[in-house]
Short mmCIF file of C-alpha atoms in Angstrom, two decimals:
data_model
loop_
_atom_site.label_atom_id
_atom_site.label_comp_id
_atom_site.label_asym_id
_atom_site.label_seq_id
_atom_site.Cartn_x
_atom_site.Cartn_y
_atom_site.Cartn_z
CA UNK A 1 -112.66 18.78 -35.86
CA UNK A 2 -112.27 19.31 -39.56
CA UNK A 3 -110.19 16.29 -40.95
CA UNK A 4 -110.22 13.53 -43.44
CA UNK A 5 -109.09 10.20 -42.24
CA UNK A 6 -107.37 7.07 -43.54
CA UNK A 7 -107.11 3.74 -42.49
CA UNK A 8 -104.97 2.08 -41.77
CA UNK A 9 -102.02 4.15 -41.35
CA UNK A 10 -98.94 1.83 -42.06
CA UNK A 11 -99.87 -1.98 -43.53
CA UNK A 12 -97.06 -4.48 -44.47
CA UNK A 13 -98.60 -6.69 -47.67
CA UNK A 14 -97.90 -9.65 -49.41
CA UNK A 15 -97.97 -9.30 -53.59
CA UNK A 16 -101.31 -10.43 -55.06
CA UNK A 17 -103.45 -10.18 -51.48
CA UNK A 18 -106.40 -7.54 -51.79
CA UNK A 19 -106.30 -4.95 -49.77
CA UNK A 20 -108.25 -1.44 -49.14
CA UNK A 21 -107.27 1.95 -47.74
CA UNK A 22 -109.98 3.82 -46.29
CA UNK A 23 -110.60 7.32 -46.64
CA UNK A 24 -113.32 9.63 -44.86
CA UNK A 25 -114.17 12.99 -44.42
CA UNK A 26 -116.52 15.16 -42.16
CA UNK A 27 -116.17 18.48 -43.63
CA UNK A 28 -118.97 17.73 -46.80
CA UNK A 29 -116.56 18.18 -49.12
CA UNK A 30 -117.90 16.92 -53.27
CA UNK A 31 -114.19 16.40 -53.96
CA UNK A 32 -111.50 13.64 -52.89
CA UNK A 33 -108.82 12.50 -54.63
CA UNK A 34 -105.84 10.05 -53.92
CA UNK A 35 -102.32 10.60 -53.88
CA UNK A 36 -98.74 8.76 -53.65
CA UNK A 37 -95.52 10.23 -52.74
CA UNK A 38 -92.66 8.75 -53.80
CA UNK A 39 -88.84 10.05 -53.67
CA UNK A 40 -88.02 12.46 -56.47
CA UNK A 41 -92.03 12.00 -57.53
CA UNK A 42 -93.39 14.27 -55.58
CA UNK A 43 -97.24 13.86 -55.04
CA UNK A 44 -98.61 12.17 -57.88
CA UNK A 45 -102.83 11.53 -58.26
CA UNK A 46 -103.92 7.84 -58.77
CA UNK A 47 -107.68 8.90 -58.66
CA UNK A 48 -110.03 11.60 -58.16
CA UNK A 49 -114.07 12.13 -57.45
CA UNK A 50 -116.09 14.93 -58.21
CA UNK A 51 -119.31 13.91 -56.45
CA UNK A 52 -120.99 10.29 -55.49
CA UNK A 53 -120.52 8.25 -58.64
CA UNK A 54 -118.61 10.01 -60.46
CA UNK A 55 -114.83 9.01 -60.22
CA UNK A 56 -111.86 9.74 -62.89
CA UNK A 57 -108.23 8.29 -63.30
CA UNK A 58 -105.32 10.13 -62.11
CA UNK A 59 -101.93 10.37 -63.80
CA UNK A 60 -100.91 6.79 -61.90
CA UNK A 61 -104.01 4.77 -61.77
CA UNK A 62 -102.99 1.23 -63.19
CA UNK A 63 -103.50 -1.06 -60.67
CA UNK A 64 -105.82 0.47 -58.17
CA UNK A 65 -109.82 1.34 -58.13
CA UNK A 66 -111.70 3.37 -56.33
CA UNK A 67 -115.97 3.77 -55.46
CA UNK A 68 -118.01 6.44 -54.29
CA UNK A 69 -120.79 5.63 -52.96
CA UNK A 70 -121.36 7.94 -50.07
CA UNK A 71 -120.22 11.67 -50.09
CA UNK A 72 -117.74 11.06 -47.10
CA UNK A 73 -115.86 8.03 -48.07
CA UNK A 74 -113.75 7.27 -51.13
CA UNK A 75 -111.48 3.87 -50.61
CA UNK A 76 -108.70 2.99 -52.10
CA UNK A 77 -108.57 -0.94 -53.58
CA UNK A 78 -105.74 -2.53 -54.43
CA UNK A 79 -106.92 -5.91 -55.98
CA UNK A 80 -103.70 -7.66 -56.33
CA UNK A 81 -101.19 -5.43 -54.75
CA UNK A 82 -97.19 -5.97 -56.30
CA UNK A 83 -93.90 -4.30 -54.91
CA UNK A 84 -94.16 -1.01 -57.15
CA UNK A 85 -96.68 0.20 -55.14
CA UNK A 86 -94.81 0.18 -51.90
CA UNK A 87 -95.64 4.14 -52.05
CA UNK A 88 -97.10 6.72 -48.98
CA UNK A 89 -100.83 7.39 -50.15
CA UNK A 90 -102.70 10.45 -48.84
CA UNK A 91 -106.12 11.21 -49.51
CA UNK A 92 -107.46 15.14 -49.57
CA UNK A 93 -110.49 16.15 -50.18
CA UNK A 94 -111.97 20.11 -51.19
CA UNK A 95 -115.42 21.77 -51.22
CA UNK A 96 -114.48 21.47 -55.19
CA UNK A 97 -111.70 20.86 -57.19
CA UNK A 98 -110.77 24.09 -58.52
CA UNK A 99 -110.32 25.10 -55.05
CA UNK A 100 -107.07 27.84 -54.64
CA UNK A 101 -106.78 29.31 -51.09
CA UNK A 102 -108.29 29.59 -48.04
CA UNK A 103 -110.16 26.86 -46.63
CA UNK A 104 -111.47 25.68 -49.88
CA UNK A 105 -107.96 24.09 -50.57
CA UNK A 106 -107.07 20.54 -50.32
CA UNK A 107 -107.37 18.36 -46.90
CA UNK A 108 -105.32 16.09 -46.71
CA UNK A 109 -104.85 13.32 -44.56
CA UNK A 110 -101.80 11.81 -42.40
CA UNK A 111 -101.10 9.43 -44.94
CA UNK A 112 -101.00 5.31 -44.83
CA UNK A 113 -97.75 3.73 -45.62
CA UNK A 114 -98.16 0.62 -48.07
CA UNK A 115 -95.35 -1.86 -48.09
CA UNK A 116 -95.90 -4.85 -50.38
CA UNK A 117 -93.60 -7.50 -50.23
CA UNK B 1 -93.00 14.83 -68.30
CA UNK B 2 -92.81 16.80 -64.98
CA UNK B 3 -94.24 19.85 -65.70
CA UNK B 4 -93.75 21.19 -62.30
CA UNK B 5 -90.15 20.73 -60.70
CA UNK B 6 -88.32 21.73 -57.68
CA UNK B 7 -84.69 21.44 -58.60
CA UNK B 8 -83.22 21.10 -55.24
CA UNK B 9 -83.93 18.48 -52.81
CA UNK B 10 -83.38 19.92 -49.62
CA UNK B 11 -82.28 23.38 -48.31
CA UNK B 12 -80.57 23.83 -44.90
CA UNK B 13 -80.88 27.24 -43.08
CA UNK B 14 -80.11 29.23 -40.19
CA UNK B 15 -82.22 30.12 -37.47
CA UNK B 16 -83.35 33.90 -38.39
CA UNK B 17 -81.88 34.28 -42.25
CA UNK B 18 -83.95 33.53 -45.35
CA UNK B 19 -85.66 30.50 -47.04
CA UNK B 20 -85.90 30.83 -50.30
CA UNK B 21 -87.41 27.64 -52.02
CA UNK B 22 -87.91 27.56 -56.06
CA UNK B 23 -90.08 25.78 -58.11
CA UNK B 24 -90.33 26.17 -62.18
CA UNK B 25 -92.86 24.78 -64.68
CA UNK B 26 -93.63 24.60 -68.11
CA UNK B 27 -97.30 24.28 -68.86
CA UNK B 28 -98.58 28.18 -69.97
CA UNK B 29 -102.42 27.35 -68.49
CA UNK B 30 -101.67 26.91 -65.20
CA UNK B 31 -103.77 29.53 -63.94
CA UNK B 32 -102.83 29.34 -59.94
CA UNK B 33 -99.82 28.04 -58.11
CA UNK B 34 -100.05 27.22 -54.52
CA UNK B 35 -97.76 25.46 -51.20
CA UNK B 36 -97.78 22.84 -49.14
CA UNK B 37 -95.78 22.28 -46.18
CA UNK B 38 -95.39 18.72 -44.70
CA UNK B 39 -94.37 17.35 -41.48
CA UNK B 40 -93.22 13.92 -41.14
CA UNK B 41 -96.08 11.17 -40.41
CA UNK B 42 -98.49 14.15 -40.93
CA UNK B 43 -100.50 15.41 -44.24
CA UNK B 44 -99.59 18.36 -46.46
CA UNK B 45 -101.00 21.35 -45.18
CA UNK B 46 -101.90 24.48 -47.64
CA UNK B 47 -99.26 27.69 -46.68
CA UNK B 48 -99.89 29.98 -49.18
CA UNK B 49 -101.19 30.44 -53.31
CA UNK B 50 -100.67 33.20 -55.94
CA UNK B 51 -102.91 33.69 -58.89
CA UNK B 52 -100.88 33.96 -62.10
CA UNK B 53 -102.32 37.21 -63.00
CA UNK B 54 -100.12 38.53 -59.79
CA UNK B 55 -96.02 38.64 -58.92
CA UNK B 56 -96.35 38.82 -55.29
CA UNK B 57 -98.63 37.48 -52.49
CA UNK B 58 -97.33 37.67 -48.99
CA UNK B 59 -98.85 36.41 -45.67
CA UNK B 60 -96.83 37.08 -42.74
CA UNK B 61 -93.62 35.29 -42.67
CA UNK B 62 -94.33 34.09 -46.35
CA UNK B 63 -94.09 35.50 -49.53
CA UNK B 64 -94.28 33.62 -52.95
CA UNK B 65 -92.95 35.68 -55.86
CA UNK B 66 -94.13 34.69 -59.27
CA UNK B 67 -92.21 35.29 -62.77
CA UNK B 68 -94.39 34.56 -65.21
CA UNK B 69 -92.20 34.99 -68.19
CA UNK B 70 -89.45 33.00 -66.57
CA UNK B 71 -91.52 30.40 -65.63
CA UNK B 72 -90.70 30.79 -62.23
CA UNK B 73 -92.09 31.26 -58.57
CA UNK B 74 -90.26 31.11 -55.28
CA UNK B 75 -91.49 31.06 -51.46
CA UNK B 76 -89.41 33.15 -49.10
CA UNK B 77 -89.91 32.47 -45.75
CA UNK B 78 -88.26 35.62 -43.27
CA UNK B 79 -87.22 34.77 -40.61
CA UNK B 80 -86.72 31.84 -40.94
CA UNK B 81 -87.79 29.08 -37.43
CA UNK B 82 -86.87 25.71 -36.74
CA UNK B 83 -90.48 24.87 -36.76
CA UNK B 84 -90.14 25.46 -40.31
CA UNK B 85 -88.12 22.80 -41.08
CA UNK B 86 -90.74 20.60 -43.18
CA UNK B 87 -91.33 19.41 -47.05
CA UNK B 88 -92.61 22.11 -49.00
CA UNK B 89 -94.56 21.04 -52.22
CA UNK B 90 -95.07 23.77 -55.11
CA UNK B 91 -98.10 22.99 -56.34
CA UNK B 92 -99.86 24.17 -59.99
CA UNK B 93 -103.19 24.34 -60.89
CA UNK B 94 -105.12 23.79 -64.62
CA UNK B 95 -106.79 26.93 -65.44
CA UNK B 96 -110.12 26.90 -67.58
CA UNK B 97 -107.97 27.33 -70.86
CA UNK B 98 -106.30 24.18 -70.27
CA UNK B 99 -110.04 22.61 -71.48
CA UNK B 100 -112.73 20.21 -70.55
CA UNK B 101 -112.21 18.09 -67.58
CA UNK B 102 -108.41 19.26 -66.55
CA UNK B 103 -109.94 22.42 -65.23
CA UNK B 104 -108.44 22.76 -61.63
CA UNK B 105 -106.09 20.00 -61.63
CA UNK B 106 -103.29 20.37 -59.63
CA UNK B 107 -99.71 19.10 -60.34
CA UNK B 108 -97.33 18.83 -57.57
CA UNK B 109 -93.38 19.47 -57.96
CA UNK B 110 -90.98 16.72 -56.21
CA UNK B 111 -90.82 18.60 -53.28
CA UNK B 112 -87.45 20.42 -51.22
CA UNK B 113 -86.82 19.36 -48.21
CA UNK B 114 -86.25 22.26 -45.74
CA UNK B 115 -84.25 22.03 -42.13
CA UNK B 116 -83.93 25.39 -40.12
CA UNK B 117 -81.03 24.88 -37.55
CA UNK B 118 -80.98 26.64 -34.48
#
């Protein structure tokens, strides 16, 4: 099945302990990005890839880094995690970013709920 | 600055009448404009996109109107089901004009949630 997944799904932190969100995907897609939702924020992108080595900041990316070094995974590191970004992340991933319909738009997947205390 | 917005938070519905959900935005190069529906503890999921070059697109169920001179686009959903009731996201994307590496970005409104009572 067609799918892009994250681990883990729900993780209850402590500020200033590292911590990483995995995302993969098995659909070789050359684009993943990351996303938070917050209330009244919508879906707002932290990072994005276009292909292995080659990553970009988002509109929200203070405080987190990404790598890709493989065409199916993109992580998500938060080195010293603090209460702002208690947030729902989703990953999503496309055959290419401009993507628009069909099944060239955005994967995403079920999301991993951060709480940082 | 939130160039795309969905003004109202949630919408409640009947069972068999009309969803209408708006979204407006500001930015004059986004070239596409798509939706997302989301369940809870599950990803978005793509529903349906219109190219701004169009005022209409309709799949089934779903049709997402466009205004470009308003600024405006709207997804009707007829009938409406309870297994509709979801998150929709409007969603805009960065045409070529917008310039160098913002080509194809997407920016997502806040979001409306949508419940569909029997």
């Amino acid at each position: 099945e067609a799918q892009v997944t994250q681990n883990p799904r729900y993780l209850i932190t402590v500020t200033g302990k590292k911590l990483t969100v995995t995302c993969s995907q098995n659909m070789n897609h050359e684009y993943m990005s990351w996303y938070r939702q917050d209330p009244g924020l919508g879906l707002r992108q932290i990072y994005y890839s276009m292909n292995v080595e080659v990553t970009d900041k988002g509109d929200v990316p203070e405080g987190y880094k990404v790598s890709r070094k493989e065409k199916r995974n993109f992580p998500l590191i938060l080195e010293s995690p603090s209460p702002n970004q208690t947030s729902l992340y989703f990953c999503a991933s496309s055959l290419f970013r401009q993507a628009t319909s069909g099944a060239n738009v955005l994967t995403f997947g079920a999301g991993s709920r951060l709480t940082v205390l | 600055d939130q160039q795309v917005k969905q003004n109202s938070p949630s919408l409640s519905v009947q069972e068999g009448r009309i969803s209408i959900l708006n979204c407006d935005y500001t930015n004059s190069m986004f070239d596409y404009f798509l939706w997302y529906k989301k369940y809870p503890a599950e990803g978005p999921t793509f529903l349906i996109s219109i190219s701004s070059i169009k005022d209409k697109n309709e799949d089934g169920r779903f049709t997402v109107f466009l205004n470009k001179s308003a600024k405006h686009l709207s997804l009707h959903i007829v009938p409406s089901q309870p297994g509709d009731s979801a998150v929709y996201f409007c969603a805009a994307r960065l045409g070529l004009g917008a310039g160098g590496t913002s080509y194809g970005k997407l920016t997502f409104g806040q979001g409306t949630i949508l419940t569909v009572h029997p």
